[in-house]
Amino acid sequence: MKRPRDEDGDVEKADGDAVESNHDFVGQRNGDDNGSSKKLKPEGGGGGLISTTNGGLLPLSSYDDDEDEEDEEEKEKAKEPESPQYEYESDEELERSSRLPFRRDIEVRKDCPYLDTVNRQVLDFDFEKFCSVSLSNLNVYACLVCGKYFQGRGRNSHAYTHSLEAGHHVFINLHSEKVYCLPDGYEVNDPSLDDIRYVLNPRFTRAQVEQLDKNKQWARALDGSDYLPGMVGLNNIKENDFVNVIIQSLMRVTPLRDFFLIPENYSTCKSPLVQRFGELTRKIWHPRNFKGQVSPHEFLQAVMVASKKKFRIGMQSDPVEFMSWLLNALHTDLGGTKKAGSSIIFKCFQGELEVMKEFQRKTQTAKREDANATESAGAEEDEKMDTSFVEREVSRMPFLMLGLDLPAPPLFKDVMEKNIIPQVPLFNILKKFDGEMVTEVVRPQLARMRYRVMRLPQYMILHMRRFTKNNFFVEKNPTLVNFPVKNLELKDYIPLPIARVGEKQQTKYDLIANLVHDGKPGEGSYRVFVQRRSEEMWYEMQDLHVAETLPQMVALSEAYMQIYEKHQ
């Protein structure tokens, strides 16, 4: 049977029990005949001295036990079963244990002499919350002096040992956000630590979220650099630029951003992917960060687990494939179904297509002559095609992204012996969805497809298919796409269904994100142009690089994926 334990993870002692040996105090029974016991207690709640009954103080290292006392202690221990080592499985269990009847009340103090040792320059809460010694993620504390993570704060814990060895005394619980002074063990309640709590767990009110797109104020990091909330750079840990550009693009989708800025919207969701994406969203838009960039390390770890290592750190991948996977994974984890608007993902990005499929179905029969004719003809079989006809199938299917086909680049050089870089208007390749243009497909069978948009989404994602893969290599199409940055009118190029009576169908879109690939196929890097809504300014973002740019430069790039927002 487990002994009741206090909040620090130590065994609570009932009256009359012998106090077991520990790091900072030793208690033993006296070997006198009268059976009286003598207990040694620490002086000052956790120093390196031992108080005796006669008032003397001895250092721990200089205290030697008598042989008789050791023998008597061994006998006493033999009478009682040894208490098993206890580890808290979670902070919830830690809180439950605090309600036990043997719990010692933790002192709460506003004045701590070690607050001036807190070093905000070394604090970084973007990485996984694992103890640097035990590699456990249970009950982890961060040292506010050196920034390292340690498990627990009990007398046998790594944080307690670190406080004695390194002389660092201020720690914060990464889950409860409570600050403690070790080795004394009291809780520190000081308003000067609130900025650390906000960086550890950024929080927004609904009123603050509504004002984000109106805020033009710059923020200042601890190193003196200025940054714009929402326009911060993301660390490239190793070849994760394909993730960074997708994150920066999705941060421009206002309903999606607002949803994840309020944790109450998905508090019942236990998906680590959803929780990490929400934390990353709040850190990107937080106006009181200690530094002007954010690391997506925790989010990348959640992506690697959720995708079963399809997307992982150190391996370059296609951002279009990652976008498709991420939207579907978030939709499923948020409890979304096939119904329209069943999640914030479908509310933002889901549209509907009408698909007409034409394919040939052939029936083949083999006619065999009777036995006499077969023998005279040398037992030959005659297979004939009886009929050949075209079947048509019309169906409706939802979509989150539209793939656009680029025209093939020219094979020859011009008179100046230079390669011609072709250009194509966006409206030409959008005709694929006018319901008339035929697209031939090979898989799963040879067919002629016609597509027509029946319902436009609030945010439309367009994907230019620049890369084609054959049996030998991957080829990149360098064709430039000419597109408008504002007021893309779709009804002039795509026939749309007639709106219902009393409803006005909005068909104009504005560009909010333009993702670009630079370099050779299979190599290169990704960057993205995004718009800051409060100032209607365009910024070029590539990992930690964030720079203001002109709208004309956005249209001169090799667009790979775009996000358009419908006019309200």
PDB file of C-alpha atoms in Angstrom, residues 291-548:
ATOM      1  CA  LYS A 291      12.549  37.702 -29.012  1.00  0.00           C
ATOM      2  CA  GLY A 292      11.487  38.666 -32.513  1.00  0.00           C
ATOM      3  CA  GLN A 293      11.188  35.125 -33.876  1.00  0.00           C
ATOM      4  CA  VAL A 294       9.427  31.881 -33.008  1.00  0.00           C
ATOM      5  CA  SER A 295      10.597  28.284 -33.291  1.00  0.00           C
ATOM      6  CA  PRO A 296       8.027  25.743 -34.590  1.00  0.00           C
ATOM      7  CA  HIS A 297       9.896  22.844 -32.939  1.00  0.00           C
ATOM      8  CA  GLU A 298       6.994  21.524 -30.836  1.00  0.00           C
ATOM      9  CA  PHE A 299       4.619  21.780 -33.794  1.00  0.00           C
ATOM     10  CA  LEU A 300       7.072  19.892 -36.024  1.00  0.00           C
ATOM     11  CA  GLN A 301       7.316  17.100 -33.478  1.00  0.00           C
ATOM     12  CA  ALA A 302       3.529  16.820 -33.402  1.00  0.00           C
ATOM     13  CA  VAL A 303       3.449  16.784 -37.224  1.00  0.00           C
ATOM     14  CA  MET A 304       6.012  13.997 -37.362  1.00  0.00           C
ATOM     15  CA  VAL A 305       3.992  11.830 -34.978  1.00  0.00           C
ATOM     16  CA  ALA A 306       0.604  12.560 -36.562  1.00  0.00           C
ATOM     17  CA  SER A 307       1.863  11.967 -40.126  1.00  0.00           C
ATOM     18  CA  LYS A 308       3.712   8.789 -39.109  1.00  0.00           C
ATOM     19  CA  LYS A 309       7.015  10.396 -40.158  1.00  0.00           C
ATOM     20  CA  LYS A 310       5.821  11.328 -43.632  1.00  0.00           C
ATOM     21  CA  PHE A 311       6.815  14.917 -42.796  1.00  0.00           C
ATOM     22  CA  ARG A 312       9.769  15.255 -40.469  1.00  0.00           C
ATOM     23  CA  ILE A 313      12.640  17.531 -39.566  1.00  0.00           C
ATOM     24  CA  GLY A 314      15.630  17.215 -41.878  1.00  0.00           C
ATOM     25  CA  MET A 315      13.722  15.999 -44.947  1.00  0.00           C
ATOM     26  CA  GLN A 316      12.488  18.456 -47.572  1.00  0.00           C
ATOM     27  CA  SER A 317       8.900  17.902 -48.692  1.00  0.00           C
ATOM     28  CA  ASP A 318       6.314  19.494 -50.947  1.00  0.00           C
ATOM     29  CA  PRO A 319       4.388  22.330 -49.243  1.00  0.00           C
ATOM     30  CA  VAL A 320       1.288  21.581 -51.337  1.00  0.00           C
ATOM     31  CA  GLU A 321       1.219  18.005 -50.059  1.00  0.00           C
ATOM     32  CA  PHE A 322       1.800  19.273 -46.530  1.00  0.00           C
ATOM     33  CA  MET A 323      -1.003  21.824 -46.819  1.00  0.00           C
ATOM     34  CA  SER A 324      -3.436  19.161 -48.029  1.00  0.00           C
ATOM     35  CA  TRP A 325      -2.450  16.772 -45.238  1.00  0.00           C
ATOM     36  CA  LEU A 326      -2.520  19.446 -42.519  1.00  0.00           C
ATOM     37  CA  LEU A 327      -5.979  20.771 -43.382  1.00  0.00           C
ATOM     38  CA  ASN A 328      -7.475  17.282 -43.470  1.00  0.00           C
ATOM     39  CA  ALA A 329      -5.709  16.263 -40.233  1.00  0.00           C
ATOM     40  CA  LEU A 330      -6.895  19.378 -38.373  1.00  0.00           C
ATOM     41  CA  HIS A 331     -10.425  18.891 -39.704  1.00  0.00           C
ATOM     42  CA  THR A 332     -10.531  15.274 -38.530  1.00  0.00           C
ATOM     43  CA  ASP A 333      -8.994  15.973 -35.108  1.00  0.00           C
ATOM     44  CA  LEU A 334     -11.449  18.810 -34.496  1.00  0.00           C
ATOM     45  CA  GLY A 335     -14.299  16.356 -34.944  1.00  0.00           C
ATOM     46  CA  GLY A 336     -15.205  17.404 -38.460  1.00  0.00           C
ATOM     47  CA  THR A 337     -17.381  15.254 -40.676  1.00  0.00           C
ATOM     48  CA  LYS A 338     -18.234  15.202 -44.386  1.00  0.00           C
ATOM     49  CA  LYS A 339     -20.874  17.865 -43.849  1.00  0.00           C
ATOM     50  CA  ALA A 340     -20.109  21.383 -45.017  1.00  0.00           C
ATOM     51  CA  GLY A 341     -19.097  23.683 -42.185  1.00  0.00           C
ATOM     52  CA  SER A 342     -18.531  20.869 -39.687  1.00  0.00           C
ATOM     53  CA  SER A 343     -15.182  22.400 -38.666  1.00  0.00           C
ATOM     54  CA  ILE A 344     -13.369  25.707 -38.950  1.00  0.00           C
ATOM     55  CA  ILE A 345     -11.332  24.172 -41.798  1.00  0.00           C
ATOM     56  CA  PHE A 346     -14.385  23.430 -43.929  1.00  0.00           C
ATOM     57  CA  LYS A 347     -15.936  26.795 -43.077  1.00  0.00           C
ATOM     58  CA  CYS A 348     -12.892  28.562 -44.514  1.00  0.00           C
ATOM     59  CA  PHE A 349     -11.713  26.441 -47.424  1.00  0.00           C
ATOM     60  CA  GLN A 350     -14.392  24.014 -48.600  1.00  0.00           C
ATOM     61  CA  GLY A 351     -16.030  24.523 -51.979  1.00  0.00           C
ATOM     62  CA  GLU A 352     -17.924  22.206 -54.298  1.00  0.00           C
ATOM     63  CA  LEU A 353     -17.267  20.949 -57.832  1.00  0.00           C
ATOM     64  CA  GLU A 354     -19.467  19.304 -60.412  1.00  0.00           C
ATOM     65  CA  VAL A 355     -17.482  16.580 -62.182  1.00  0.00           C
ATOM     66  CA  MET A 356     -18.519  15.051 -65.509  1.00  0.00           C
ATOM     67  CA  LYS A 357     -16.592  11.937 -66.413  1.00  0.00           C
ATOM     68  CA  GLU A 358     -16.661  10.343 -69.885  1.00  0.00           C
ATOM     69  CA  PHE A 359     -15.018   6.993 -70.502  1.00  0.00           C
ATOM     70  CA  GLN A 360     -15.329   4.085 -72.923  1.00  0.00           C
ATOM     71  CA  ARG A 361     -16.485   0.719 -71.703  1.00  0.00           C
ATOM     72  CA  LYS A 362     -15.881  -2.235 -74.004  1.00  0.00           C
ATOM     73  CA  THR A 363     -17.452  -5.696 -73.744  1.00  0.00           C
ATOM     74  CA  GLN A 364     -15.466  -8.529 -75.244  1.00  0.00           C
ATOM     75  CA  THR A 365     -16.947 -11.953 -76.033  1.00  0.00           C
ATOM     76  CA  ALA A 366     -15.237 -14.951 -77.467  1.00  0.00           C
ATOM     77  CA  LYS A 367     -17.174 -17.057 -79.858  1.00  0.00           C
ATOM     78  CA  ARG A 368     -16.086 -20.601 -80.367  1.00  0.00           C
ATOM     79  CA  GLU A 369     -17.191 -22.591 -83.373  1.00  0.00           C
ATOM     80  CA  ASP A 370     -18.731 -25.924 -82.749  1.00  0.00           C
ATOM     81  CA  ALA A 371     -16.466 -28.902 -82.312  1.00  0.00           C
ATOM     82  CA  ASN A 372     -16.532 -29.983 -85.982  1.00  0.00           C
ATOM     83  CA  ALA A 373     -15.782 -26.459 -87.307  1.00  0.00           C
ATOM     84  CA  THR A 374     -13.050 -25.994 -84.737  1.00  0.00           C
ATOM     85  CA  GLU A 375     -11.321 -29.188 -85.767  1.00  0.00           C
ATOM     86  CA  SER A 376     -11.458 -28.281 -89.454  1.00  0.00           C
ATOM     87  CA  ALA A 377     -10.145 -24.747 -88.767  1.00  0.00           C
ATOM     88  CA  GLY A 378      -7.255 -25.961 -86.639  1.00  0.00           C
ATOM     89  CA  ALA A 379      -8.984 -25.231 -83.293  1.00  0.00           C
ATOM     90  CA  GLU A 380      -8.743 -21.466 -83.765  1.00  0.00           C
ATOM     91  CA  GLU A 381     -10.603 -19.049 -81.489  1.00  0.00           C
ATOM     92  CA  ASP A 382     -12.144 -15.890 -82.797  1.00  0.00           C
ATOM     93  CA  GLU A 383     -12.519 -12.986 -80.393  1.00  0.00           C
ATOM     94  CA  LYS A 384     -14.706 -10.169 -81.578  1.00  0.00           C
ATOM     95  CA  MET A 385     -15.591  -6.757 -80.088  1.00  0.00           C
ATOM     96  CA  ASP A 386     -19.327  -6.712 -79.856  1.00  0.00           C
ATOM     97  CA  THR A 387     -19.978  -3.142 -78.702  1.00  0.00           C
ATOM     98  CA  SER A 388     -18.102   0.052 -77.844  1.00  0.00           C
ATOM     99  CA  PHE A 389     -19.913   2.950 -76.177  1.00  0.00           C
ATOM    100  CA  VAL A 390     -19.257   6.040 -74.027  1.00  0.00           C
ATOM    101  CA  GLU A 391     -20.516   6.278 -70.492  1.00  0.00           C
ATOM    102  CA  ARG A 392     -21.048   9.553 -68.632  1.00  0.00           C
ATOM    103  CA  GLU A 393     -21.009  10.017 -64.899  1.00  0.00           C
ATOM    104  CA  VAL A 394     -21.944  13.292 -63.200  1.00  0.00           C
ATOM    105  CA  SER A 395     -21.167  13.771 -59.546  1.00  0.00           C
ATOM    106  CA  ARG A 396     -20.495  16.470 -57.009  1.00  0.00           C
ATOM    107  CA  MET A 397     -17.454  16.502 -54.815  1.00  0.00           C
ATOM    108  CA  PRO A 398     -16.107  18.925 -52.179  1.00  0.00           C
ATOM    109  CA  PHE A 399     -12.649  20.452 -52.527  1.00  0.00           C
ATOM    110  CA  LEU A 400     -10.184  22.334 -50.350  1.00  0.00           C
ATOM    111  CA  MET A 401      -7.718  23.170 -53.121  1.00  0.00           C
ATOM    112  CA  LEU A 402      -7.900  23.620 -56.907  1.00  0.00           C
ATOM    113  CA  GLY A 403      -5.035  22.330 -59.069  1.00  0.00           C
ATOM    114  CA  LEU A 404      -4.241  24.378 -62.189  1.00  0.00           C
ATOM    115  CA  ASP A 405      -2.327  22.958 -65.183  1.00  0.00           C
ATOM    116  CA  LEU A 406       0.417  25.083 -66.721  1.00  0.00           C
ATOM    117  CA  PRO A 407       1.090  25.031 -70.482  1.00  0.00           C
ATOM    118  CA  ALA A 408       4.198  23.173 -71.571  1.00  0.00           C
ATOM    119  CA  PRO A 409       7.306  25.372 -71.901  1.00  0.00           C
ATOM    120  CA  PRO A 410       8.867  25.838 -75.399  1.00  0.00           C
ATOM    121  CA  LEU A 411      11.495  23.354 -76.465  1.00  0.00           C
ATOM    122  CA  PHE A 412      13.623  25.747 -78.523  1.00  0.00           C
ATOM    123  CA  LYS A 413      15.576  28.916 -77.802  1.00  0.00           C
ATOM    124  CA  ASP A 414      14.893  32.267 -79.405  1.00  0.00           C
ATOM    125  CA  VAL A 415      17.087  34.097 -81.906  1.00  0.00           C
ATOM    126  CA  MET A 416      19.210  35.496 -79.073  1.00  0.00           C
ATOM    127  CA  GLU A 417      20.074  31.925 -78.021  1.00  0.00           C
ATOM    128  CA  LYS A 418      18.272  32.380 -74.774  1.00  0.00           C
ATOM    129  CA  ASN A 419      15.554  30.262 -73.295  1.00  0.00           C
ATOM    130  CA  ILE A 420      12.121  31.746 -73.617  1.00  0.00           C
ATOM    131  CA  ILE A 421      10.269  32.018 -70.337  1.00  0.00           C
ATOM    132  CA  PRO A 422       6.597  31.767 -71.255  1.00  0.00           C
ATOM    133  CA  GLN A 423       3.845  33.620 -69.478  1.00  0.00           C
ATOM    134  CA  VAL A 424       0.196  32.724 -69.076  1.00  0.00           C
ATOM    135  CA  PRO A 425      -2.680  34.711 -67.572  1.00  0.00           C
ATOM    136  CA  LEU A 426      -4.341  33.174 -64.552  1.00  0.00           C
ATOM    137  CA  PHE A 427      -7.695  33.421 -66.319  1.00  0.00           C
ATOM    138  CA  ASN A 428      -6.539  31.031 -69.054  1.00  0.00           C
ATOM    139  CA  ILE A 429      -5.680  28.212 -66.688  1.00  0.00           C
ATOM    140  CA  LEU A 430      -8.827  28.872 -64.625  1.00  0.00           C
ATOM    141  CA  LYS A 431     -10.876  27.798 -67.664  1.00  0.00           C
ATOM    142  CA  LYS A 432     -10.250  24.248 -66.521  1.00  0.00           C
ATOM    143  CA  PHE A 433     -13.239  24.785 -64.206  1.00  0.00           C
ATOM    144  CA  ASP A 434     -15.673  26.369 -66.653  1.00  0.00           C
ATOM    145  CA  GLY A 435     -17.516  23.101 -67.293  1.00  0.00           C
ATOM    146  CA  GLU A 436     -16.552  23.031 -70.991  1.00  0.00           C
ATOM    147  CA  MET A 437     -12.789  22.491 -71.147  1.00  0.00           C
ATOM    148  CA  VAL A 438     -11.807  18.821 -71.384  1.00  0.00           C
ATOM    149  CA  THR A 439      -9.040  17.419 -69.194  1.00  0.00           C
ATOM    150  CA  GLU A 440      -7.761  13.977 -70.047  1.00  0.00           C
ATOM    151  CA  VAL A 441      -6.702  11.687 -67.243  1.00  0.00           C
ATOM    152  CA  VAL A 442      -4.984   8.301 -67.403  1.00  0.00           C
ATOM    153  CA  ARG A 443      -5.506   6.931 -63.910  1.00  0.00           C
ATOM    154  CA  PRO A 444      -7.365   4.979 -62.696  1.00  0.00           C
ATOM    155  CA  GLN A 445      -8.555   4.660 -66.284  1.00  0.00           C
ATOM    156  CA  LEU A 446      -8.436   6.694 -69.474  1.00  0.00           C
ATOM    157  CA  ALA A 447     -11.192   9.286 -69.268  1.00  0.00           C
ATOM    158  CA  ARG A 448     -12.234  12.794 -70.285  1.00  0.00           C
ATOM    159  CA  MET A 449     -13.080  15.067 -67.370  1.00  0.00           C
ATOM    160  CA  ARG A 450     -15.002  18.327 -67.185  1.00  0.00           C
ATOM    161  CA  TYR A 451     -15.102  20.416 -63.998  1.00  0.00           C
ATOM    162  CA  ARG A 452     -17.399  23.206 -62.939  1.00  0.00           C
ATOM    163  CA  VAL A 453     -17.357  25.183 -59.697  1.00  0.00           C
ATOM    164  CA  MET A 454     -20.766  25.022 -58.027  1.00  0.00           C
ATOM    165  CA  ARG A 455     -19.932  26.694 -54.713  1.00  0.00           C
ATOM    166  CA  LEU A 456     -17.096  29.091 -53.998  1.00  0.00           C
ATOM    167  CA  PRO A 457     -15.259  28.904 -50.654  1.00  0.00           C
ATOM    168  CA  GLN A 458     -14.557  31.860 -48.432  1.00  0.00           C
ATOM    169  CA  TYR A 459     -10.814  31.299 -48.943  1.00  0.00           C
ATOM    170  CA  MET A 460      -9.732  29.736 -52.227  1.00  0.00           C
ATOM    171  CA  ILE A 461      -6.425  27.856 -52.476  1.00  0.00           C
ATOM    172  CA  LEU A 462      -4.933  27.562 -55.976  1.00  0.00           C
ATOM    173  CA  HIS A 463      -2.079  25.184 -56.760  1.00  0.00           C
ATOM    174  CA  MET A 464       0.001  25.604 -59.939  1.00  0.00           C
ATOM    175  CA  ARG A 465       1.307  22.199 -60.963  1.00  0.00           C
ATOM    176  CA  ARG A 466       4.901  23.097 -61.741  1.00  0.00           C
ATOM    177  CA  PHE A 467       6.504  19.726 -61.094  1.00  0.00           C
ATOM    178  CA  THR A 468       6.063  16.635 -63.216  1.00  0.00           C
ATOM    179  CA  LYS A 469       7.702  13.356 -62.342  1.00  0.00           C
ATOM    180  CA  ASN A 470       8.632  10.599 -64.782  1.00  0.00           C
ATOM    181  CA  ASN A 471      10.636   7.424 -64.444  1.00  0.00           C
ATOM    182  CA  PHE A 472      13.956   9.265 -64.493  1.00  0.00           C
ATOM    183  CA  PHE A 473      13.732  12.724 -62.936  1.00  0.00           C
ATOM    184  CA  VAL A 474      11.489  15.555 -61.743  1.00  0.00           C
ATOM    185  CA  GLU A 475      10.975  18.422 -64.158  1.00  0.00           C
ATOM    186  CA  LYS A 476       9.962  21.964 -63.232  1.00  0.00           C
ATOM    187  CA  ASN A 477       7.804  24.161 -65.437  1.00  0.00           C
ATOM    188  CA  PRO A 478       9.164  27.756 -65.292  1.00  0.00           C
ATOM    189  CA  THR A 479       6.064  29.382 -66.810  1.00  0.00           C
ATOM    190  CA  LEU A 480       5.153  32.653 -65.110  1.00  0.00           C
ATOM    191  CA  VAL A 481       1.528  33.175 -64.160  1.00  0.00           C
ATOM    192  CA  ASN A 482       0.145  36.693 -64.476  1.00  0.00           C
ATOM    193  CA  PHE A 483      -2.432  37.282 -61.774  1.00  0.00           C
ATOM    194  CA  PRO A 484      -4.113  40.277 -60.132  1.00  0.00           C
ATOM    195  CA  VAL A 485      -3.292  41.053 -56.525  1.00  0.00           C
ATOM    196  CA  LYS A 486      -6.705  42.611 -55.899  1.00  0.00           C
ATOM    197  CA  ASN A 487     -10.195  42.177 -57.326  1.00  0.00           C
ATOM    198  CA  LEU A 488      -9.956  38.811 -59.047  1.00  0.00           C
ATOM    199  CA  GLU A 489     -13.415  38.524 -60.622  1.00  0.00           C
ATOM    200  CA  LEU A 490     -14.242  34.868 -61.203  1.00  0.00           C
ATOM    201  CA  LYS A 491     -17.679  35.167 -62.771  1.00  0.00           C
ATOM    202  CA  ASP A 492     -16.133  36.599 -65.943  1.00  0.00           C
ATOM    203  CA  TYR A 493     -14.167  33.395 -66.515  1.00  0.00           C
ATOM    204  CA  ILE A 494     -16.053  30.669 -64.671  1.00  0.00           C
ATOM    205  CA  PRO A 495     -19.817  30.200 -65.111  1.00  0.00           C
ATOM    206  CA  LEU A 496     -21.274  30.011 -61.638  1.00  0.00           C
ATOM    207  CA  PRO A 497     -24.722  28.821 -60.573  1.00  0.00           C
ATOM    208  CA  ILE A 498     -27.420  31.444 -60.193  1.00  0.00           C
ATOM    209  CA  ALA A 499     -27.785  32.739 -56.656  1.00  0.00           C
ATOM    210  CA  ARG A 500     -30.973  32.192 -54.754  1.00  0.00           C
ATOM    211  CA  VAL A 501     -33.673  34.823 -54.659  1.00  0.00           C
ATOM    212  CA  GLY A 502     -32.748  37.565 -52.232  1.00  0.00           C
ATOM    213  CA  GLU A 503     -29.101  36.500 -52.049  1.00  0.00           C
ATOM    214  CA  LYS A 504     -26.186  38.294 -53.619  1.00  0.00           C
ATOM    215  CA  GLN A 505     -23.363  36.058 -54.752  1.00  0.00           C
ATOM    216  CA  GLN A 506     -19.914  37.521 -54.130  1.00  0.00           C
ATOM    217  CA  THR A 507     -17.321  36.434 -56.699  1.00  0.00           C
ATOM    218  CA  LYS A 508     -14.452  38.889 -56.150  1.00  0.00           C
ATOM    219  CA  TYR A 509     -11.273  37.776 -54.412  1.00  0.00           C
ATOM    220  CA  ASP A 510      -8.105  39.444 -53.086  1.00  0.00           C
ATOM    221  CA  LEU A 511      -4.739  37.715 -52.820  1.00  0.00           C
ATOM    222  CA  ILE A 512      -3.464  37.319 -49.241  1.00  0.00           C
ATOM    223  CA  ALA A 513      -0.585  34.815 -49.674  1.00  0.00           C
ATOM    224  CA  ASN A 514       1.613  33.793 -52.615  1.00  0.00           C
ATOM    225  CA  LEU A 515       3.986  30.841 -52.117  1.00  0.00           C
ATOM    226  CA  VAL A 516       7.066  30.645 -54.373  1.00  0.00           C
ATOM    227  CA  HIS A 517       9.660  27.965 -55.131  1.00  0.00           C
ATOM    228  CA  ASP A 518      13.229  29.012 -56.004  1.00  0.00           C
ATOM    229  CA  GLY A 519      15.849  26.704 -57.460  1.00  0.00           C
ATOM    230  CA  LYS A 520      15.965  23.362 -59.199  1.00  0.00           C
ATOM    231  CA  PRO A 521      13.274  20.701 -58.859  1.00  0.00           C
ATOM    232  CA  GLY A 522      13.897  18.423 -55.910  1.00  0.00           C
ATOM    233  CA  GLU A 523      16.132  21.089 -54.386  1.00  0.00           C
ATOM    234  CA  GLY A 524      15.821  24.812 -53.842  1.00  0.00           C
ATOM    235  CA  SER A 525      13.865  26.601 -51.155  1.00  0.00           C
ATOM    236  CA  TYR A 526      10.468  28.132 -50.506  1.00  0.00           C
ATOM    237  CA  ARG A 527       9.406  31.652 -49.592  1.00  0.00           C
ATOM    238  CA  VAL A 528       6.067  33.371 -49.311  1.00  0.00           C
ATOM    239  CA  PHE A 529       4.622  36.834 -49.893  1.00  0.00           C
ATOM    240  CA  VAL A 530       1.933  37.742 -47.375  1.00  0.00           C
ATOM    241  CA  GLN A 531      -0.197  40.810 -46.793  1.00  0.00           C
ATOM    242  CA  ARG A 532      -0.498  42.613 -43.487  1.00  0.00           C
ATOM    243  CA  ARG A 533      -4.147  43.562 -43.313  1.00  0.00           C
ATOM    244  CA  SER A 534      -3.861  46.529 -40.924  1.00  0.00           C
ATOM    245  CA  GLU A 535      -1.621  48.462 -43.327  1.00  0.00           C
ATOM    246  CA  GLU A 536      -2.310  46.583 -46.584  1.00  0.00           C
ATOM    247  CA  MET A 537       1.455  46.212 -46.970  1.00  0.00           C
ATOM    248  CA  TRP A 538       3.182  43.186 -48.523  1.00  0.00           C
ATOM    249  CA  TYR A 539       6.043  41.340 -46.851  1.00  0.00           C
ATOM    250  CA  GLU A 540       8.427  38.716 -48.145  1.00  0.00           C
ATOM    251  CA  MET A 541       9.047  35.964 -45.594  1.00  0.00           C
ATOM    252  CA  GLN A 542      11.614  33.189 -45.763  1.00  0.00           C
ATOM    253  CA  ASP A 543      12.329  31.523 -42.421  1.00  0.00           C
ATOM    254  CA  LEU A 544      13.799  34.290 -40.222  1.00  0.00           C
ATOM    255  CA  HIS A 545      13.932  36.795 -43.087  1.00  0.00           C
ATOM    256  CA  VAL A 546      11.034  39.269 -43.017  1.00  0.00           C
ATOM    257  CA  ALA A 547      11.177  42.293 -45.298  1.00  0.00           C
ATOM    258  CA  GLU A 548       8.689  44.748 -46.736  1.00  0.00           C
TER     259      GLU A 548
END
